[in-house]
CSV table of C-alpha atoms in Angstrom, one decimal:
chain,number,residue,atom,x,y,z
A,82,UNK,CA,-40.1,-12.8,5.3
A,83,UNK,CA,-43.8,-13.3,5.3
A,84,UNK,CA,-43.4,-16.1,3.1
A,85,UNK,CA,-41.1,-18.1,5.3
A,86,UNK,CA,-43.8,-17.5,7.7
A,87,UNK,CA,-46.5,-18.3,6.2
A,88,UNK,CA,-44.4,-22.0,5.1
A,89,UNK,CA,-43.6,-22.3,8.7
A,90,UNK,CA,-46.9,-21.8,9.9
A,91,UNK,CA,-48.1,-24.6,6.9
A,92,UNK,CA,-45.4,-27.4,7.7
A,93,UNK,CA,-46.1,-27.2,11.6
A,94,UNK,CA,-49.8,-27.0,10.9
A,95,UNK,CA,-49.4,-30.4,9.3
A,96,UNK,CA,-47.1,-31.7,11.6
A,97,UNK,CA,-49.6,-31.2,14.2
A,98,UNK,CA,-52.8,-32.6,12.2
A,99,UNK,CA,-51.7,-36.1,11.1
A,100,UNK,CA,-51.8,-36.8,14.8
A,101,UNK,CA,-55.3,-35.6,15.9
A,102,UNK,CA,-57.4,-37.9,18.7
A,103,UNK,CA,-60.5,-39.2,18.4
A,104,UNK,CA,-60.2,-41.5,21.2
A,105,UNK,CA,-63.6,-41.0,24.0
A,106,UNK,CA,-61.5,-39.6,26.9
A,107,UNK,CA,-64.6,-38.7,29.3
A,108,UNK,CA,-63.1,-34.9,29.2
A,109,UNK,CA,-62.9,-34.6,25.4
A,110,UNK,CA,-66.3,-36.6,25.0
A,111,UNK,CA,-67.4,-33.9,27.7
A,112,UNK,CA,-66.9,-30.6,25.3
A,113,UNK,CA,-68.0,-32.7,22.4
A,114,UNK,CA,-70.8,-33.8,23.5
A,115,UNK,CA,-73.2,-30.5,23.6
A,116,UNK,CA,-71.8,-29.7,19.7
A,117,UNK,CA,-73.9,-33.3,19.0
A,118,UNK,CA,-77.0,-32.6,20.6
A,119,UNK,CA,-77.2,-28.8,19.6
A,120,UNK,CA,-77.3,-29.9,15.9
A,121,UNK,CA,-78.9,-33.0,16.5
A,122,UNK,CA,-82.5,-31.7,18.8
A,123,UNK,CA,-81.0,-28.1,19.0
A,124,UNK,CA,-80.5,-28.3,22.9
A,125,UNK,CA,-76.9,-27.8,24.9
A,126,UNK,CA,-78.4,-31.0,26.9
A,127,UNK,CA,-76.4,-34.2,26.6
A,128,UNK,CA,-78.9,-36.3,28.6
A,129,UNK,CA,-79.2,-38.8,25.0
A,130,UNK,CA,-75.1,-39.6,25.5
A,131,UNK,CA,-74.2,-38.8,28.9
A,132,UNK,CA,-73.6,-42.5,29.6
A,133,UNK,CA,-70.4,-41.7,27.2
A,134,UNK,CA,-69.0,-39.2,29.8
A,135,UNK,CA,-68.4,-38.9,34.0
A,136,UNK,CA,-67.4,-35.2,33.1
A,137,UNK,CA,-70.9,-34.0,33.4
A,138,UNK,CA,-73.1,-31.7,35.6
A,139,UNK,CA,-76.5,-32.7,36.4
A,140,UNK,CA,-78.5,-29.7,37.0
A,141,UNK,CA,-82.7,-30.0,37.1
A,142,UNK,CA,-83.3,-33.1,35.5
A,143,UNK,CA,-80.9,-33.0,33.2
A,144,UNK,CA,-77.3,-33.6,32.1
A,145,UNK,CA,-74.7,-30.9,31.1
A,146,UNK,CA,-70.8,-30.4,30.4
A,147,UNK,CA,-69.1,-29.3,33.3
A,148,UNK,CA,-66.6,-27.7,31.0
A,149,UNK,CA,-65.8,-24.2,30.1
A,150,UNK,CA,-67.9,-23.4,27.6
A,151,UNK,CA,-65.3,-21.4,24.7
A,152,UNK,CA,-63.8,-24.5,23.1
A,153,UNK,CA,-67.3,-25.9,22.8
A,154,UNK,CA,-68.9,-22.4,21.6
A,155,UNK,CA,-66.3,-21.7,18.9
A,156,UNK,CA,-65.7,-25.4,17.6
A,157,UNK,CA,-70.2,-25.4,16.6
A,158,UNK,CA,-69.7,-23.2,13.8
A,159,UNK,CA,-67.2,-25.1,11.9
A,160,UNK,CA,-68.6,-28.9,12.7
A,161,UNK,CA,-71.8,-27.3,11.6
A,162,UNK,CA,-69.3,-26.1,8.1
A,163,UNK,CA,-67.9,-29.4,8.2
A,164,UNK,CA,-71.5,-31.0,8.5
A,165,UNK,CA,-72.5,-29.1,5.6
A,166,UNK,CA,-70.0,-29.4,3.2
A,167,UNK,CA,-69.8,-33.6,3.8
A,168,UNK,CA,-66.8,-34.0,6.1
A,169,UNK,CA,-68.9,-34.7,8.8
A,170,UNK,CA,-71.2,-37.8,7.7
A,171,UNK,CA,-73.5,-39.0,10.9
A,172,UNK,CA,-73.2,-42.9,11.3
A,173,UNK,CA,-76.5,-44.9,12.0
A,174,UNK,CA,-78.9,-41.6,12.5
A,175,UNK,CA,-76.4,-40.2,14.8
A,176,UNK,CA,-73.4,-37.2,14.0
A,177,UNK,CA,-71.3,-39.1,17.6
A,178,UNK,CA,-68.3,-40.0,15.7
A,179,UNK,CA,-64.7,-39.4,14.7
A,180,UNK,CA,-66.0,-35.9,13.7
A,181,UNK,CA,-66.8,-34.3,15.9
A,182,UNK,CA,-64.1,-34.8,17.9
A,183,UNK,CA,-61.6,-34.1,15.1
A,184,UNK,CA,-63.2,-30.7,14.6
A,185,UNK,CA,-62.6,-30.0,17.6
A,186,UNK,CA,-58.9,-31.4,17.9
A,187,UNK,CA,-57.6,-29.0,14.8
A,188,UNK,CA,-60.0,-25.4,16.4
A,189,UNK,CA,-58.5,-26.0,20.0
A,190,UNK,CA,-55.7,-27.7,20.2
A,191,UNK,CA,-53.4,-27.8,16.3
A,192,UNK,CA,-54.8,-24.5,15.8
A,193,UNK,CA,-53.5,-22.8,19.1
A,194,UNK,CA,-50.4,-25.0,19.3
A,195,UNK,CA,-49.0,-23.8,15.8
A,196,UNK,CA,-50.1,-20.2,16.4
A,197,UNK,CA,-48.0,-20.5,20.1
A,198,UNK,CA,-44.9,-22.2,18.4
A,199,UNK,CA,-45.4,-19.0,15.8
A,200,UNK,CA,-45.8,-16.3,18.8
A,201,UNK,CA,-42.2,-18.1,20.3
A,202,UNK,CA,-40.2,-17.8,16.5
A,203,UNK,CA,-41.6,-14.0,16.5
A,204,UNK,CA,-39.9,-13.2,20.0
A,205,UNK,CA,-36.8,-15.0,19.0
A,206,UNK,CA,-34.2,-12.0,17.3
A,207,UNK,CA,-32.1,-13.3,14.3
A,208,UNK,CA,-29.0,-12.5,15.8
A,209,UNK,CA,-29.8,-14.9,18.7
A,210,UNK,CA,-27.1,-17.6,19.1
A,211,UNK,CA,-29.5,-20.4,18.7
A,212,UNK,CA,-31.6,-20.9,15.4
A,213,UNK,CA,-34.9,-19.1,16.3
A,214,UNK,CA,-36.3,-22.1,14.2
A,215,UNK,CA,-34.5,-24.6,16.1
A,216,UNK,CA,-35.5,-23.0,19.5
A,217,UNK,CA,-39.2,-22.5,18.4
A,218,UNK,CA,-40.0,-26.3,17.6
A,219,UNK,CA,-37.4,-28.4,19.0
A,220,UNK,CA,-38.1,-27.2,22.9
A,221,UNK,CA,-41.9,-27.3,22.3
A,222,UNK,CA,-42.5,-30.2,20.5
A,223,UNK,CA,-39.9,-31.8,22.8
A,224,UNK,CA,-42.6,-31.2,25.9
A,225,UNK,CA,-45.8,-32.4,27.1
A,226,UNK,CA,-47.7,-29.8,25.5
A,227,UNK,CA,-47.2,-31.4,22.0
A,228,UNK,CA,-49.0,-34.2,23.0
A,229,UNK,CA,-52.2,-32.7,23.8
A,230,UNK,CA,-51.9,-30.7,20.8
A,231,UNK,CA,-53.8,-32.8,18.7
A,232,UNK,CA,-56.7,-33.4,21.4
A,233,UNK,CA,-59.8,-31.9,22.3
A,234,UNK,CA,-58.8,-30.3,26.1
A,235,UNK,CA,-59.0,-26.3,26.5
A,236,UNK,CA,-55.6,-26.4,28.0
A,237,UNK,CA,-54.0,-24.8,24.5
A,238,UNK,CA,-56.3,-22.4,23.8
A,239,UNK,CA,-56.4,-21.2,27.1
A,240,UNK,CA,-52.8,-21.1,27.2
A,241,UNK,CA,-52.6,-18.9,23.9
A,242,UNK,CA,-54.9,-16.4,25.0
A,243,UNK,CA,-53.2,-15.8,28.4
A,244,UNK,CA,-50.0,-15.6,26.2
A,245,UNK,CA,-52.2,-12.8,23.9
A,246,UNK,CA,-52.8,-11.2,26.9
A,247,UNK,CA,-49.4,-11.2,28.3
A,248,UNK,CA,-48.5,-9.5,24.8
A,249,UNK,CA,-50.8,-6.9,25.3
A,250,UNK,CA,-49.4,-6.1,29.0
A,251,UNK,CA,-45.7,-5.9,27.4
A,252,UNK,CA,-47.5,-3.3,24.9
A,253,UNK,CA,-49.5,-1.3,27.4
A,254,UNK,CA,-52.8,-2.2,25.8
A,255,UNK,CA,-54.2,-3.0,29.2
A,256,UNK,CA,-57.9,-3.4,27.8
A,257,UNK,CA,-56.7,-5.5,25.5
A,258,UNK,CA,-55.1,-7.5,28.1
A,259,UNK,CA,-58.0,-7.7,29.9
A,260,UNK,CA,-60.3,-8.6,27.1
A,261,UNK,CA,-57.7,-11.8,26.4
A,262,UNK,CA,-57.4,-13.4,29.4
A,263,UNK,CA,-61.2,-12.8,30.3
A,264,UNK,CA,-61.6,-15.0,27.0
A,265,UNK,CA,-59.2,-17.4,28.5
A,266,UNK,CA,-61.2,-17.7,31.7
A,267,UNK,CA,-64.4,-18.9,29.6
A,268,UNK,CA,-61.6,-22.0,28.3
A,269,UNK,CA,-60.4,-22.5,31.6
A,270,UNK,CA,-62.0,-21.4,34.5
A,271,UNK,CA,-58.1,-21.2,36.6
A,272,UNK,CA,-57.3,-18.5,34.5
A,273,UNK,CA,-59.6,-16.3,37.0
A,274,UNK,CA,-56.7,-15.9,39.4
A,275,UNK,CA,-55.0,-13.6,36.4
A,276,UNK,CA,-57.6,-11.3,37.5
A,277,UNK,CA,-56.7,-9.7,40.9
A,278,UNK,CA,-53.0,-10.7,40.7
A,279,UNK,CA,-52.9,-8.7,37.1
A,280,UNK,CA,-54.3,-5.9,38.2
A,281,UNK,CA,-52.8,-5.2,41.3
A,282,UNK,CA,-49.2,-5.7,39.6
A,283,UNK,CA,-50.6,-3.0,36.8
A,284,UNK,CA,-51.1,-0.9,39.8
A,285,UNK,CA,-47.5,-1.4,41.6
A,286,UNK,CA,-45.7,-1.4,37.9
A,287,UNK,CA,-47.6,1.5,36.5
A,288,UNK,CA,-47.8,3.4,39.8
A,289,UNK,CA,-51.4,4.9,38.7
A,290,UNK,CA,-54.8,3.4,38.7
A,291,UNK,CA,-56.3,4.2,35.3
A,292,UNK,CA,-54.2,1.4,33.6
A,293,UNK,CA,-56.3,-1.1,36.4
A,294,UNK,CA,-59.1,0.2,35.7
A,295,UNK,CA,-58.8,-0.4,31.8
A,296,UNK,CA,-57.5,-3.7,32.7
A,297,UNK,CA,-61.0,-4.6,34.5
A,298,UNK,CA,-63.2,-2.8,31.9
A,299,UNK,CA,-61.3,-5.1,29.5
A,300,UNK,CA,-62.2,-8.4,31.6
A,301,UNK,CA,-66.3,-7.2,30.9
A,302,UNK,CA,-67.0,-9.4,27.9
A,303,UNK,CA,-65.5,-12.7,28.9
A,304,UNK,CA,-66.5,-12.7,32.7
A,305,UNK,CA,-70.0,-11.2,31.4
A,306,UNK,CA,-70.5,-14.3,29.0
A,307,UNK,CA,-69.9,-17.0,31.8
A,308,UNK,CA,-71.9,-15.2,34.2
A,309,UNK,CA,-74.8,-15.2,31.4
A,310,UNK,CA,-74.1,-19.2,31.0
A,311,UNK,CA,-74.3,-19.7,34.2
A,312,UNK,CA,-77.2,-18.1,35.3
A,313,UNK,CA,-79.0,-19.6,32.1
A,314,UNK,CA,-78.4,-23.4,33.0
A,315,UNK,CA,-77.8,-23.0,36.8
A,316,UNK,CA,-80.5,-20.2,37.7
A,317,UNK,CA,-77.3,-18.0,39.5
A,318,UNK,CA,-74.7,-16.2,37.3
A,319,UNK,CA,-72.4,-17.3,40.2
A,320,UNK,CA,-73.0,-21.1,40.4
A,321,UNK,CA,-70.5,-22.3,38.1
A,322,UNK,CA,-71.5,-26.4,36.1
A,323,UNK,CA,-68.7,-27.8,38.2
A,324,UNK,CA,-71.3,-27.6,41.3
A,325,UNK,CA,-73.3,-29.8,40.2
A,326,UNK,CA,-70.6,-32.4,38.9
A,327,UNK,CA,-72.3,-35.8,38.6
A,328,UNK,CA,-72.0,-38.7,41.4
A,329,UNK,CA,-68.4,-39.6,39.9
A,330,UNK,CA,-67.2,-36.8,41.3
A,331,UNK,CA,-69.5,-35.2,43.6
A,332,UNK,CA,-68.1,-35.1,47.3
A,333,UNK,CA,-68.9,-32.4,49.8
A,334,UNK,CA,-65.8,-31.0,49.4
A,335,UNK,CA,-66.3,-30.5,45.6
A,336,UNK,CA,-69.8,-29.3,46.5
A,337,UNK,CA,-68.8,-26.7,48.7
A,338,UNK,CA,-65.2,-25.3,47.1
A,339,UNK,CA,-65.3,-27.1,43.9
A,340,UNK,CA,-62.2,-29.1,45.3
A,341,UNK,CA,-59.6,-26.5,46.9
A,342,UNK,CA,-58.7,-26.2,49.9
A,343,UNK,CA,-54.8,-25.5,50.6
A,344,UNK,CA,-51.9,-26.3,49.2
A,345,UNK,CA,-50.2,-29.2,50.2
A,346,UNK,CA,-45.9,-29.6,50.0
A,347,UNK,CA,-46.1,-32.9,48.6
A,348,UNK,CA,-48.5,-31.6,45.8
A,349,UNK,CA,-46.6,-28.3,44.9
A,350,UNK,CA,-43.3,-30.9,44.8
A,351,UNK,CA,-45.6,-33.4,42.6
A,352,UNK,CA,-46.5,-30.6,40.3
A,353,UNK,CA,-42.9,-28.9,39.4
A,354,UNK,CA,-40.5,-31.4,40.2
A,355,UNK,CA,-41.5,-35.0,40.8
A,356,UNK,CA,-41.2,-37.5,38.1
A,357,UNK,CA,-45.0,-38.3,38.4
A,358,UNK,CA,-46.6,-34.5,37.0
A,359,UNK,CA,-43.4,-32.6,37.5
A,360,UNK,CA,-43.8,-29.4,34.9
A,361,UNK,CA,-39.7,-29.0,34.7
A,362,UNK,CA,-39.4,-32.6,33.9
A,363,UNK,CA,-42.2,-33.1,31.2
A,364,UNK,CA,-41.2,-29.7,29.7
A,365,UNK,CA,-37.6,-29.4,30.8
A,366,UNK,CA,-36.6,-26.2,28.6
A,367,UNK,CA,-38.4,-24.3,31.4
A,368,UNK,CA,-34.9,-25.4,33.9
A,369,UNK,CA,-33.3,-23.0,31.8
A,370,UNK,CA,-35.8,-20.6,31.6
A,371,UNK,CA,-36.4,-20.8,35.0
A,372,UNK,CA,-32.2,-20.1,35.6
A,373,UNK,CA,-32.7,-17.2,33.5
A,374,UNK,CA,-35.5,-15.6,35.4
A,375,UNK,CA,-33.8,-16.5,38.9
A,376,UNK,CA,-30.4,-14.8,37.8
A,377,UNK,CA,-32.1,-11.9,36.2
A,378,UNK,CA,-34.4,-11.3,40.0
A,379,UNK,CA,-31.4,-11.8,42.2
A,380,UNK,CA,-30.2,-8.6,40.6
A,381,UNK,CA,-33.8,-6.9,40.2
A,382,UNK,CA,-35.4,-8.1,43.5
A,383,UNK,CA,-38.3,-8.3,42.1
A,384,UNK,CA,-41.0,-11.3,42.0
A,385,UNK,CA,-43.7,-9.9,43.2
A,386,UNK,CA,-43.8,-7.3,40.3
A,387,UNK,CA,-43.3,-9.4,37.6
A,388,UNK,CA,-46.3,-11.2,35.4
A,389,UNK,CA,-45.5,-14.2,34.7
A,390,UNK,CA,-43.8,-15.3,37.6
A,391,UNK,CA,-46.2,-14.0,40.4
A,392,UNK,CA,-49.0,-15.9,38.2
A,393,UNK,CA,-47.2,-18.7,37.7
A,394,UNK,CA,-46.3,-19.0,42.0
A,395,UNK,CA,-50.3,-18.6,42.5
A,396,UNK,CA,-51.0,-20.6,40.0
A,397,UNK,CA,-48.9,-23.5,41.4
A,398,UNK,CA,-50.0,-22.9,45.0
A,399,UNK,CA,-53.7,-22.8,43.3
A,400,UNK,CA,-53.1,-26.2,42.1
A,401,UNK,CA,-51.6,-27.8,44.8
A,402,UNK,CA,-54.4,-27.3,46.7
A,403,UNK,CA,-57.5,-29.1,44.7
A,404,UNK,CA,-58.0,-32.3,46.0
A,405,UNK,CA,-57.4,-33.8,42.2
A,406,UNK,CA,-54.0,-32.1,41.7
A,407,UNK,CA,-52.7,-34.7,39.7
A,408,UNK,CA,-55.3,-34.1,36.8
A,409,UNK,CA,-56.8,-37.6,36.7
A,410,UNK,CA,-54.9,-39.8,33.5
A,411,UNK,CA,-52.3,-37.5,32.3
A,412,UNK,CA,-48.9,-37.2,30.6
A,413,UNK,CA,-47.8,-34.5,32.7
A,414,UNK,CA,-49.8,-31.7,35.0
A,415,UNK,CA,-51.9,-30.5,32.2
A,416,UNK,CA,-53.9,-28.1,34.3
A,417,UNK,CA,-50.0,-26.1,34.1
A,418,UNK,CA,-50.2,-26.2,30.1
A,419,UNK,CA,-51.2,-22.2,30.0
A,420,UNK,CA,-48.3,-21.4,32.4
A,421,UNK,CA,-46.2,-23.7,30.3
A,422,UNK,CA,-46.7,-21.9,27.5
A,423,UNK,CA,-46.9,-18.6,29.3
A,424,UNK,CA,-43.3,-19.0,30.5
A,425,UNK,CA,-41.8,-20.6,27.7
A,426,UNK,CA,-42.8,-17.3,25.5
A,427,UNK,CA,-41.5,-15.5,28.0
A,428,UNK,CA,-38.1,-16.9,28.9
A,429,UNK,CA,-37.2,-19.1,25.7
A,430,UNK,CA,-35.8,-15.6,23.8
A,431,UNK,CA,-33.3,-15.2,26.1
A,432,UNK,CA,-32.1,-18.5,26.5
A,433,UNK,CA,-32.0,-18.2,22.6
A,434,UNK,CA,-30.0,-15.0,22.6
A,435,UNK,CA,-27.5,-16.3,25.4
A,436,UNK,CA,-27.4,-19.9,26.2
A,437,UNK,CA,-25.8,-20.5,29.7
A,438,UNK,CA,-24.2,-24.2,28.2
A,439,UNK,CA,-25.1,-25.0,24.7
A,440,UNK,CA,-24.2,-28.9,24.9
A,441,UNK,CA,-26.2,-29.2,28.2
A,442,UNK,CA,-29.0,-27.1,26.5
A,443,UNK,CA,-29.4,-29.6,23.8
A,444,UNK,CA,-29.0,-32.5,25.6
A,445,UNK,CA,-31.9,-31.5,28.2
A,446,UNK,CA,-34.1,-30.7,25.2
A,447,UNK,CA,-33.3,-33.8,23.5
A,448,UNK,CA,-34.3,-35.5,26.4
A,449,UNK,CA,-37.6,-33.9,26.2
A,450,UNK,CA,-38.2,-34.9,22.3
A,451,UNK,CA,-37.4,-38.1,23.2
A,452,UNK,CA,-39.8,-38.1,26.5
A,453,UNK,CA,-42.5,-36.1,24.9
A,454,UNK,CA,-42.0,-38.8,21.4
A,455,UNK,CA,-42.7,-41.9,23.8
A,456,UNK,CA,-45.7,-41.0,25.1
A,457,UNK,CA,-47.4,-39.2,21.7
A,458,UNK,CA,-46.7,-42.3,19.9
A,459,UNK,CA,-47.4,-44.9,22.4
A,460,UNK,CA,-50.6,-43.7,25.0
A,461,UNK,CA,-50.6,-40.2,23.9
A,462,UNK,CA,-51.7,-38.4,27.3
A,463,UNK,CA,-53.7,-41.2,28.8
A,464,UNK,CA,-51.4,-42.7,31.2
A,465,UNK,CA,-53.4,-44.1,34.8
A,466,UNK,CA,-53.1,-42.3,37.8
A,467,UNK,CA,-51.3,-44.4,39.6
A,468,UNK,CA,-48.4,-45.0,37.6
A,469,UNK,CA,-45.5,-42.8,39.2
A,470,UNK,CA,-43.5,-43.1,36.5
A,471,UNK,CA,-44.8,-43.4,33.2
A,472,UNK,CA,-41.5,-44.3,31.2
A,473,UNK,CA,-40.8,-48.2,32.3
A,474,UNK,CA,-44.9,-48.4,32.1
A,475,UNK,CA,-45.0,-47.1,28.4
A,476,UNK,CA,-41.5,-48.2,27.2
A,477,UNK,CA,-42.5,-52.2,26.4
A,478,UNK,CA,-45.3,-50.9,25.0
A,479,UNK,CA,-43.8,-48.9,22.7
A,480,UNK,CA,-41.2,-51.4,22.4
A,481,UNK,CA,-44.1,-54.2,21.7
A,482,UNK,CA,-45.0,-52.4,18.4
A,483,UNK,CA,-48.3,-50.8,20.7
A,484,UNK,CA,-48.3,-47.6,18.6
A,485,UNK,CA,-50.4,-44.6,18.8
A,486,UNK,CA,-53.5,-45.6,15.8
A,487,UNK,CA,-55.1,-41.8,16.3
A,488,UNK,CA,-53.3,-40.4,13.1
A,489,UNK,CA,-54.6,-39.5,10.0
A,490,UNK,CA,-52.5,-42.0,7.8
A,491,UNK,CA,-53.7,-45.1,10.1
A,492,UNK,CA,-57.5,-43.4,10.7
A,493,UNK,CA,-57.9,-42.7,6.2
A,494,UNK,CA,-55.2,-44.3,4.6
A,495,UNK,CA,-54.8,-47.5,6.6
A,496,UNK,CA,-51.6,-47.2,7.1
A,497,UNK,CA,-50.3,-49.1,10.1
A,498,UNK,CA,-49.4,-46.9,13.4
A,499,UNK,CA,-45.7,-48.2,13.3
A,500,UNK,CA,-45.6,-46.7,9.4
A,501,UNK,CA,-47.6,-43.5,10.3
A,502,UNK,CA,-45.0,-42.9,13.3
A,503,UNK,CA,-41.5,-43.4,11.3
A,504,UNK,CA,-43.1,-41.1,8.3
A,505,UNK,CA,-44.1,-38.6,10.9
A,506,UNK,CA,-40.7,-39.0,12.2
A,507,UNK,CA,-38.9,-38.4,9.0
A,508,UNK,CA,-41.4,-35.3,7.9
A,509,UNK,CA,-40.7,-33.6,11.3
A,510,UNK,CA,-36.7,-34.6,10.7
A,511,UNK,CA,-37.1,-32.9,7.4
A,512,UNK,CA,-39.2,-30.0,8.1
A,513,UNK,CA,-36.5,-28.7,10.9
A,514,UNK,CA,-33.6,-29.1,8.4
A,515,UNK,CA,-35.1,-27.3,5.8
A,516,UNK,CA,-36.8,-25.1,7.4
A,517,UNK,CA,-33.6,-24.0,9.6
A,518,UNK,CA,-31.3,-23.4,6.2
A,519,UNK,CA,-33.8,-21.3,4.8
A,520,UNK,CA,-34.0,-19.0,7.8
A,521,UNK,CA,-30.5,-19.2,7.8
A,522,UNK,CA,-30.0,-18.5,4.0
A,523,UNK,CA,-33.3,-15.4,4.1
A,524,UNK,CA,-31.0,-13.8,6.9
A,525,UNK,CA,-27.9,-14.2,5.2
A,526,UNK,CA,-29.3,-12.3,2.3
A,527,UNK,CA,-31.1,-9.4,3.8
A,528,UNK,CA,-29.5,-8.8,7.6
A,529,UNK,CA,-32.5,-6.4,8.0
A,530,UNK,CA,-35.2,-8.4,7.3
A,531,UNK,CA,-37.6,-9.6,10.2
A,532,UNK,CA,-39.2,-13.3,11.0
């Protein structure tokens, strides 16, 4: 069925890129900001635009992104393509634009989105009782994921990568696995704590050491590059940007742990449950995912052996102890969109193959398209931190006609944002249906063919 996959790939791929961001959030602006001046004076220094940002570092005399540097790194190449060719035009002397910031949208964030919602459909077996199609997009799109899919944050591509190197652990390829989520760590620096937890579970699963050892070998190139970055803007290859975070941000307590210190109840509760930046409410496939996974370990006894859930506990508990837990103006906790993902490919197979209620099922992830659908088209992910509960804050808004204008029908065509949303609406409405008989009808006619 590689043409079915290649046609699903296509449709979600456009799904995904008529609603790409160019709005100057100060962490977008942040990783955008060093792609600029590199092609503009050929220098990673931001210190002509850093008025645009408070995500900065300010490191001897001059201004840098805090930021991991991968999604910057790999986005240069093809704004300096898209430069080249035309796409990108600079506006009054200066390539700061709409461009640059929709380069970056489609390389880290459509890009790794698609590829994940592809990575889910291949786990998914065709004799599952669900549609693997329907279970691939439906739960995914209907979560907060999707609407940061279109925007310039490292949260996707980090995600994907830990999900690559999740993969390669289920394989055995423990280089490999190394190798991915090293890459992850130079997208988002959390991804660190994969490290030691990783390893030592290689240990207790594998009951050997060589299968560590290839694991740590494997974490050489991605570790080795940030050490190399850092020690070439900060003078220590252990001094990471976010030291040297600008006034906005720049406490003692930042200074001295870069914001951690322990994990507070309230936070953890604000971070999985709560309706502020609860991950099983903005993402609410994960409550079945997560019944899956507890049933399966109250047999098994054992949590502390497996991957994803060990991570996913330390990861939480990492969380819940920075002193900006929240993530600033969000839709959700984005800093959990890698664990999102990470569970969601591992869990959303089974709940595929055996639904515990199927009504219930669809109802909760219905509840999520329509969650997810108010805030992409309304605020996207840029809700104020003080709002506890976004939906009475966005619904008048939405309501009011106050529709989302960062799509490529309003942005080229100018189509209004109420149009762009109802013909995104009825393509995605399309796209499902026909993308679900086909799978149906492929399978139908050749029981032995694979997605």
């Amino acid at each position: 069925m590689r043409g079915f996959t290649i046609v699903f790939f296509a449709i979600n791929f456009l799904l995904c890129v008529l609603y790409i961001d160019s709005g100057q959030n100060a962490n977008t602006t942040s990783r955008a900001l060093p792609i600029v001046t590199l092609y503009e004076s050929g220098t990673l220094q931001i210190d002509a635009y850093h008025e645009l940002t408070i995500d900065k570092s300010y490191v001897d005399g001059h201004y840098y992104s805090d930021k991991a540097p991968l999604p910057t790194f790999i986005t240069i190449p093809f704004f300096g393509l898209a430069h080249a060719v035309g796409i990108v035009q600079p506006q009054d002397g200066s390539l700061f634009g709409r461009g640059v910031y929709h380069v970056g949208d489609v390389v880290c964030g459509v890009i790794p989105f698609v590829l994940f919602i592809l990575l889910v459909f291949k786990t998914i077996p065709k004799t599952a009782q669900v549609s693997p199609v329907l279970m691939s997009m439906l739960p995914l799109y209907g979560c907060f994921i999707f609407v940061y899919a279109g925007a310039f944050f490292a949260h996707i591509l980090a995600g994907l990568l830990l999900v690559l190197s999740y993969r390669q652990l289920q394989q055995k390829n423990f280089w490999w696995a190394g190798t991915w989520v090293s890459l992850a760590f130079t997208a988002d620096f959390s991804m660190a704590l994969a490290f030691p937890i990783w390893a030592i579970l290689i240990y207790l699963n594998e009951k050997q050491w060589k299968p560590s050892l290839y694991f740590l070998l494997g974490l050489l190139p991605g570790v080795g590059a940030i050490l190399l970055y850092n020690y070439w803007h900060t003078g220590s290859p252990f001094h990471l940007m976010y030291k040297y975070v600008a006034q906005a941000f720049a406490s003692e307590e930042v200074q001295a742990s870069y914001g951690f210190t322990y994990p507070k109840p309230s936070a953890i509760w604000g971070l999985l449950f709560s309706q502020y930046k609860g991950l099983f409410i903005y993402m609410p496939v994960l409550l079945f995912v997560a019944w899956y996974f507890l049933a399966r370990l109250r047999k098994q006894l054992a949590l502390f052996k497996h991957y994803v859930l060990a991570l996913f506990v330390a990861m939480v508990l990492l969380f819940a102890s920075h002193a900006l837990w929240w993530g600033g103006w969000t839709w959700g906790p984005r800093h959990l969109i890698p664990m999102g993902m990470l569970l969601a490919y591992a869990g959303i197979k089974h709940i595929a193959m055996r639904p515990p209620h199927k009504a219930l099922l669809w109802a909760i992830i219905g509840a999520g398209v329509l969650l997810t659908f108010l805030a992409k088209f309304s605020l996207r992910y840029s809700v104020p931190s003080h709002i506890e509960w976004p939906v009475p804050y966005l619904l008048p808004k939405f309501f009011n006609g106050q529709h989302n204008p960062y799509n490529l029908l309003t942005q080229q065509l100018n189509t209004s944002p109420t149009t762009s949303m109802v013909v995104w609406l009825l393509l995605f409405i399309s796209s499902v249906i026909f993308l679900s008989l086909w799978y149906k009808r492929k399978t139908a006619c050749d029981p032995t063919s694979q997605a």
